[in-house]
Amino acid sequence: MTIAVLAVQGAFIEHEKMLQELGADTFEIRQKSDLDRHFDGLVLPGGESTVMGKLLRELDLYEPLKEKIKQGLPVFGTCAGLILLAKELSNDEKRHFGTMDISVKRNAYGRQLGSFYAEETIEGIGIVPMTFIRAPYIEKVGDNVSVLATVDGNIVAARQGNQLGISFHPELGSDLKIHQYFLDMVKGA
Ligand code: GLN
């Protein structure tokens, strides 16, 4: 199984290491020609969504990747990657792929709580460590979206078909359960 990791900006290397540890092959998407390779799933890492969105468009990656996601390519967005997937951003004019029927608030925890740690249950996965870094959360979900986890009443993980979005950084630390869940999603797709 081959997973492509968007590598134009942000924390992509850590995702690759975890996916490789679980036996997946990975490669990085940095330019349009990388899309010629076959891949079974896509990871959109954390970082800065505004920068990633801009680079996606400048590098002509935006349309082809959006089309693949719409066609059902399994995708896993974390933090800024979640923001890229959201159909609506409640505190930003911009939209990126907009393929997931969720409304997301960027930097939702404000300045004081710029980053923090929690442990919570994700439905279908179990208890996982959650590292939040200037994190977004999901304010609203559409009918086709399942909420998988909340922290203090805020939605931090959700799934819509082959799209998985979480607001924290699962690639920091050593717990591989969420990446395994994504690989199982890819297998089942
Ligand atoms: N605050 C970032 C954004 O709005 C997301 C932070 C992250 O990915 N750790 O894009």
mmCIF file of C-alpha atoms and ligand atoms in Angstrom:
data_model
loop_
_atom_site.group_PDB
_atom_site.id
_atom_site.type_symbol
_atom_site.label_atom_id
_atom_site.label_comp_id
_atom_site.label_asym_id
_atom_site.label_seq_id
_atom_site.Cartn_x
_atom_site.Cartn_y
_atom_site.Cartn_z
ATOM 1 C CA MET A 1 0.000 0.000 0.000
ATOM 2 C CA THR A 2 1.347 3.400 -0.963
ATOM 3 C CA ILE A 3 0.493 6.597 0.868
ATOM 4 C CA ALA A 4 1.372 9.998 -0.533
ATOM 5 C CA VAL A 5 2.172 12.741 1.953
ATOM 6 C CA LEU A 6 1.733 16.356 0.937
ATOM 7 C CA ALA A 7 5.170 17.858 1.544
ATOM 8 C CA VAL A 8 5.002 21.484 0.440
ATOM 9 C CA GLN A 9 5.147 22.753 4.035
ATOM 10 C CA GLY A 10 4.647 21.565 7.604
ATOM 11 C CA ALA A 11 5.176 18.380 9.627
ATOM 12 C CA PHE A 12 5.208 15.726 6.916
ATOM 13 C CA ILE A 13 8.314 13.681 7.757
ATOM 14 C CA GLU A 14 6.881 12.444 11.058
ATOM 15 C CA HIS A 15 3.810 11.124 9.251
ATOM 16 C CA GLU A 16 5.992 9.250 6.774
ATOM 17 C CA LYS A 17 7.966 7.599 9.579
ATOM 18 C CA MET A 18 4.811 6.392 11.306
ATOM 19 C CA LEU A 19 3.259 5.086 8.111
ATOM 20 C CA GLN A 20 6.496 3.262 7.245
ATOM 21 C CA GLU A 21 6.626 1.760 10.725
ATOM 22 C CA LEU A 22 3.195 0.313 10.003
ATOM 23 C CA GLY A 23 4.443 -1.226 6.762
ATOM 24 C CA ALA A 24 3.141 1.288 4.221
ATOM 25 C CA ASP A 25 5.236 2.701 1.397
ATOM 26 C CA THR A 26 5.282 6.477 1.319
ATOM 27 C CA PHE A 27 6.393 9.223 -1.010
ATOM 28 C CA GLU A 28 6.184 12.997 -0.917
ATOM 29 C CA ILE A 29 4.074 15.196 -3.122
ATOM 30 C CA ARG A 30 6.066 18.337 -3.805
ATOM 31 C CA GLN A 31 5.254 19.084 -7.439
ATOM 32 C CA LYS A 32 2.754 18.214 -10.105
ATOM 33 C CA SER A 33 4.825 15.403 -11.638
ATOM 34 C CA ASP A 34 4.656 13.538 -8.311
ATOM 35 C CA LEU A 35 0.981 12.953 -9.068
ATOM 36 C CA ASP A 36 1.976 10.620 -11.909
ATOM 37 C CA ARG A 37 2.825 8.005 -9.306
ATOM 38 C CA HIS A 38 0.196 5.635 -8.011
ATOM 39 C CA PHE A 39 -1.023 6.140 -4.460
ATOM 40 C CA ASP A 40 -3.800 4.596 -2.413
ATOM 41 C CA GLY A 41 -4.201 7.311 0.198
ATOM 42 C CA LEU A 42 -3.135 10.874 0.956
ATOM 43 C CA VAL A 43 -1.993 12.603 4.154
ATOM 44 C CA LEU A 44 -2.382 16.361 4.570
ATOM 45 C CA PRO A 45 -0.093 17.294 7.483
ATOM 46 C CA GLY A 46 -0.159 20.056 10.054
ATOM 47 C CA GLY A 47 1.590 23.319 9.371
ATOM 48 C CA GLU A 48 0.150 26.576 8.146
ATOM 49 C CA SER A 49 -2.983 26.140 6.084
ATOM 50 C CA THR A 50 -2.742 29.540 4.419
ATOM 51 C CA VAL A 51 0.762 28.770 3.165
ATOM 52 C CA MET A 52 -0.166 25.253 2.080
ATOM 53 C CA GLY A 53 -3.265 26.494 0.283
ATOM 54 C CA LYS A 54 -1.220 29.087 -1.575
ATOM 55 C CA LEU A 55 1.494 26.601 -2.544
ATOM 56 C CA LEU A 56 -1.073 24.001 -3.645
ATOM 57 C CA ARG A 57 -2.457 26.509 -6.118
ATOM 58 C CA GLU A 58 0.890 27.853 -7.280
ATOM 59 C CA LEU A 59 2.228 24.350 -7.870
ATOM 60 C CA ASP A 60 -0.908 23.283 -9.776
ATOM 61 C CA LEU A 61 -1.595 20.595 -7.210
ATOM 62 C CA TYR A 62 -4.871 22.032 -6.007
ATOM 63 C CA GLU A 63 -7.284 20.952 -8.765
ATOM 64 C CA PRO A 64 -5.938 17.428 -9.359
ATOM 65 C CA LEU A 65 -5.798 16.610 -5.649
ATOM 66 C CA LYS A 66 -9.255 18.045 -5.013
ATOM 67 C CA GLU A 67 -10.594 15.935 -7.892
ATOM 68 C CA LYS A 68 -8.986 12.764 -6.492
ATOM 69 C CA ILE A 69 -10.473 13.412 -3.047
ATOM 70 C CA LYS A 70 -13.894 14.041 -4.579
ATOM 71 C CA GLN A 71 -13.545 10.745 -6.470
ATOM 72 C CA GLY A 72 -13.043 8.933 -3.155
ATOM 73 C CA LEU A 73 -9.279 8.839 -2.585
ATOM 74 C CA PRO A 74 -8.859 8.171 1.169
ATOM 75 C CA VAL A 75 -7.446 11.274 2.807
ATOM 76 C CA PHE A 76 -6.229 12.024 6.319
ATOM 77 C CA GLY A 77 -5.948 15.682 7.313
ATOM 78 C CA THR A 78 -4.342 16.727 10.583
ATOM 79 C CA CYS A 79 -4.535 20.231 12.021
ATOM 80 C CA ALA A 80 -3.787 22.504 9.044
ATOM 81 C CA GLY A 81 -4.690 19.468 6.892
ATOM 82 C CA LEU A 82 -8.122 19.420 8.522
ATOM 83 C CA ILE A 83 -8.478 23.100 7.628
ATOM 84 C CA LEU A 84 -7.648 22.262 3.994
ATOM 85 C CA LEU A 85 -10.503 19.728 3.920
ATOM 86 C CA ALA A 86 -13.166 21.930 5.536
ATOM 87 C CA LYS A 87 -16.071 23.170 3.449
ATOM 88 C CA GLU A 88 -16.342 26.213 5.671
ATOM 89 C CA LEU A 89 -13.949 28.196 7.867
ATOM 90 C CA SER A 90 -15.867 30.228 10.425
ATOM 91 C CA ASN A 91 -13.145 32.840 10.960
ATOM 92 C CA ASP A 92 -11.440 32.975 7.575
ATOM 93 C CA GLU A 93 -12.657 34.007 4.138
ATOM 94 C CA LYS A 94 -10.503 31.384 2.445
ATOM 95 C CA ARG A 95 -11.552 27.873 1.459
ATOM 96 C CA HIS A 96 -9.243 25.166 0.242
ATOM 97 C CA PHE A 97 -10.343 21.696 -0.901
ATOM 98 C CA GLY A 98 -13.667 22.118 0.858
ATOM 99 C CA THR A 99 -14.510 18.452 0.330
ATOM 100 C CA MET A 100 -15.545 17.669 3.916
ATOM 101 C CA ASP A 101 -18.903 18.923 5.140
ATOM 102 C CA ILE A 102 -17.627 20.568 8.294
ATOM 103 C CA SER A 103 -17.218 24.086 9.599
ATOM 104 C CA VAL A 104 -13.829 24.647 11.215
ATOM 105 C CA LYS A 105 -12.521 27.453 13.387
ATOM 106 C CA ARG A 106 -8.830 28.196 12.908
ATOM 107 C CA ASN A 107 -6.589 28.882 15.939
ATOM 108 C CA ALA A 108 -9.706 28.090 17.916
ATOM 109 C CA TYR A 109 -8.087 27.954 21.330
ATOM 110 C CA GLY A 110 -6.704 31.474 21.224
ATOM 111 C CA ARG A 111 -3.285 32.635 22.318
ATOM 112 C CA GLN A 112 -3.148 31.432 25.912
ATOM 113 C CA LEU A 113 -3.946 27.896 24.886
ATOM 114 C CA GLY A 114 -1.714 27.976 21.836
ATOM 115 C CA SER A 115 -0.682 24.421 22.531
ATOM 116 C CA PHE A 116 -1.758 21.759 24.992
ATOM 117 C CA TYR A 117 -2.006 18.039 25.505
ATOM 118 C CA ALA A 118 -5.011 15.792 26.175
ATOM 119 C CA GLU A 119 -5.918 12.131 26.178
ATOM 120 C CA GLU A 120 -9.328 11.175 24.914
ATOM 121 C CA THR A 121 -11.171 8.321 23.279
ATOM 122 C CA ILE A 122 -11.621 8.315 19.544
ATOM 123 C CA GLU A 123 -14.548 6.186 18.437
ATOM 124 C CA GLY A 124 -13.313 3.005 16.784
ATOM 125 C CA ILE A 125 -9.690 3.658 17.879
ATOM 126 C CA GLY A 126 -9.503 3.927 21.664
ATOM 127 C CA ILE A 127 -7.719 6.350 23.967
ATOM 128 C CA VAL A 128 -5.018 8.338 22.196
ATOM 129 C CA PRO A 129 -2.606 11.107 23.162
ATOM 130 C CA MET A 130 -3.496 14.410 21.499
ATOM 131 C CA THR A 131 -1.027 17.246 21.011
ATOM 132 C CA PHE A 132 -2.710 20.484 19.990
ATOM 133 C CA ILE A 133 -0.599 23.253 18.426
ATOM 134 C CA ARG A 134 -2.455 26.461 17.528
ATOM 135 C CA ALA A 135 -5.152 24.027 16.696
ATOM 136 C CA PRO A 136 -8.478 24.367 14.975
ATOM 137 C CA TYR A 137 -11.614 22.565 16.066
ATOM 138 C CA ILE A 138 -14.756 21.569 14.245
ATOM 139 C CA GLU A 139 -17.776 23.700 15.094
ATOM 140 C CA LYS A 140 -20.400 22.039 12.913
ATOM 141 C CA VAL A 141 -20.698 18.825 10.945
ATOM 142 C CA GLY A 142 -23.069 17.883 8.125
ATOM 143 C CA ASP A 143 -25.387 14.858 8.142
ATOM 144 C CA ASN A 144 -22.873 12.591 6.402
ATOM 145 C CA VAL A 145 -20.126 13.279 8.915
ATOM 146 C CA SER A 146 -19.514 11.151 12.021
ATOM 147 C CA VAL A 147 -18.024 12.839 15.054
ATOM 148 C CA LEU A 148 -15.261 10.562 16.382
ATOM 149 C CA ALA A 149 -13.902 12.551 19.323
ATOM 150 C CA THR A 150 -14.495 15.656 21.399
ATOM 151 C CA VAL A 151 -12.280 17.415 23.940
ATOM 152 C CA ASP A 152 -14.034 19.750 26.390
ATOM 153 C CA GLY A 153 -17.123 19.670 24.210
ATOM 154 C CA ASN A 154 -15.302 20.665 21.025
ATOM 155 C CA ILE A 155 -15.114 18.275 18.075
ATOM 156 C CA VAL A 156 -11.512 17.277 17.368
ATOM 157 C CA ALA A 157 -11.955 14.232 15.100
ATOM 158 C CA ALA A 158 -14.500 13.410 12.407
ATOM 159 C CA ARG A 159 -14.960 11.175 9.401
ATOM 160 C CA GLN A 160 -16.964 11.507 6.225
ATOM 161 C CA GLY A 161 -16.655 8.407 4.063
ATOM 162 C CA ASN A 162 -13.012 8.177 3.034
ATOM 163 C CA GLN A 163 -12.078 11.502 4.620
ATOM 164 C CA LEU A 164 -10.639 11.573 8.136
ATOM 165 C CA GLY A 165 -9.905 14.884 9.818
ATOM 166 C CA ILE A 166 -8.454 15.613 13.223
ATOM 167 C CA SER A 167 -7.483 18.888 14.802
ATOM 168 C CA PHE A 168 -4.355 17.752 16.664
ATOM 169 C CA HIS A 169 -0.931 16.251 15.748
ATOM 170 C CA PRO A 170 -0.955 12.424 15.923
ATOM 171 C CA GLU A 171 2.490 12.256 14.280
ATOM 172 C CA LEU A 172 4.156 13.686 17.396
ATOM 173 C CA GLY A 173 4.811 10.983 19.956
ATOM 174 C CA SER A 174 4.786 7.261 19.382
ATOM 175 C CA ASP A 175 1.159 6.154 19.357
ATOM 176 C CA LEU A 176 0.439 4.617 15.965
ATOM 177 C CA LYS A 177 -3.256 3.833 16.427
ATOM 178 C CA ILE A 178 -4.666 6.679 14.360
ATOM 179 C CA HIS A 179 -2.317 5.995 11.468
ATOM 180 C CA GLN A 180 -3.282 2.316 11.651
ATOM 181 C CA TYR A 181 -6.948 3.354 11.548
ATOM 182 C CA PHE A 182 -6.238 5.389 8.410
ATOM 183 C CA LEU A 183 -4.392 2.487 6.766
ATOM 184 C CA ASP A 184 -7.405 0.274 7.556
ATOM 185 C CA MET A 185 -9.622 2.889 5.947
ATOM 186 C CA VAL A 186 -7.415 2.787 2.849
ATOM 187 C CA LYS A 187 -7.530 -1.022 2.811
ATOM 188 C CA GLY A 188 -11.310 -0.959 3.010
ATOM 189 C CA ALA A 189 -11.692 1.657 0.278
HETATM 190 N N1 GLN B 1 -2.881 27.382 12.998
HETATM 191 C C1 GLN B 1 -2.579 26.626 11.814
HETATM 192 C C2 GLN B 1 -3.481 27.044 10.646
HETATM 193 O O1 GLN B 1 -4.376 27.807 10.831
HETATM 194 C C3 GLN B 1 -2.741 25.153 12.057
HETATM 195 C C4 GLN B 1 -1.768 24.727 13.117
HETATM 196 C C5 GLN B 1 -1.168 23.385 12.923
HETATM 197 O O2 GLN B 1 -1.270 22.743 11.868
HETATM 198 N N2 GLN B 1 -0.469 22.954 13.942
HETATM 199 O O3 GLN B 1 -3.269 26.645 9.568
#
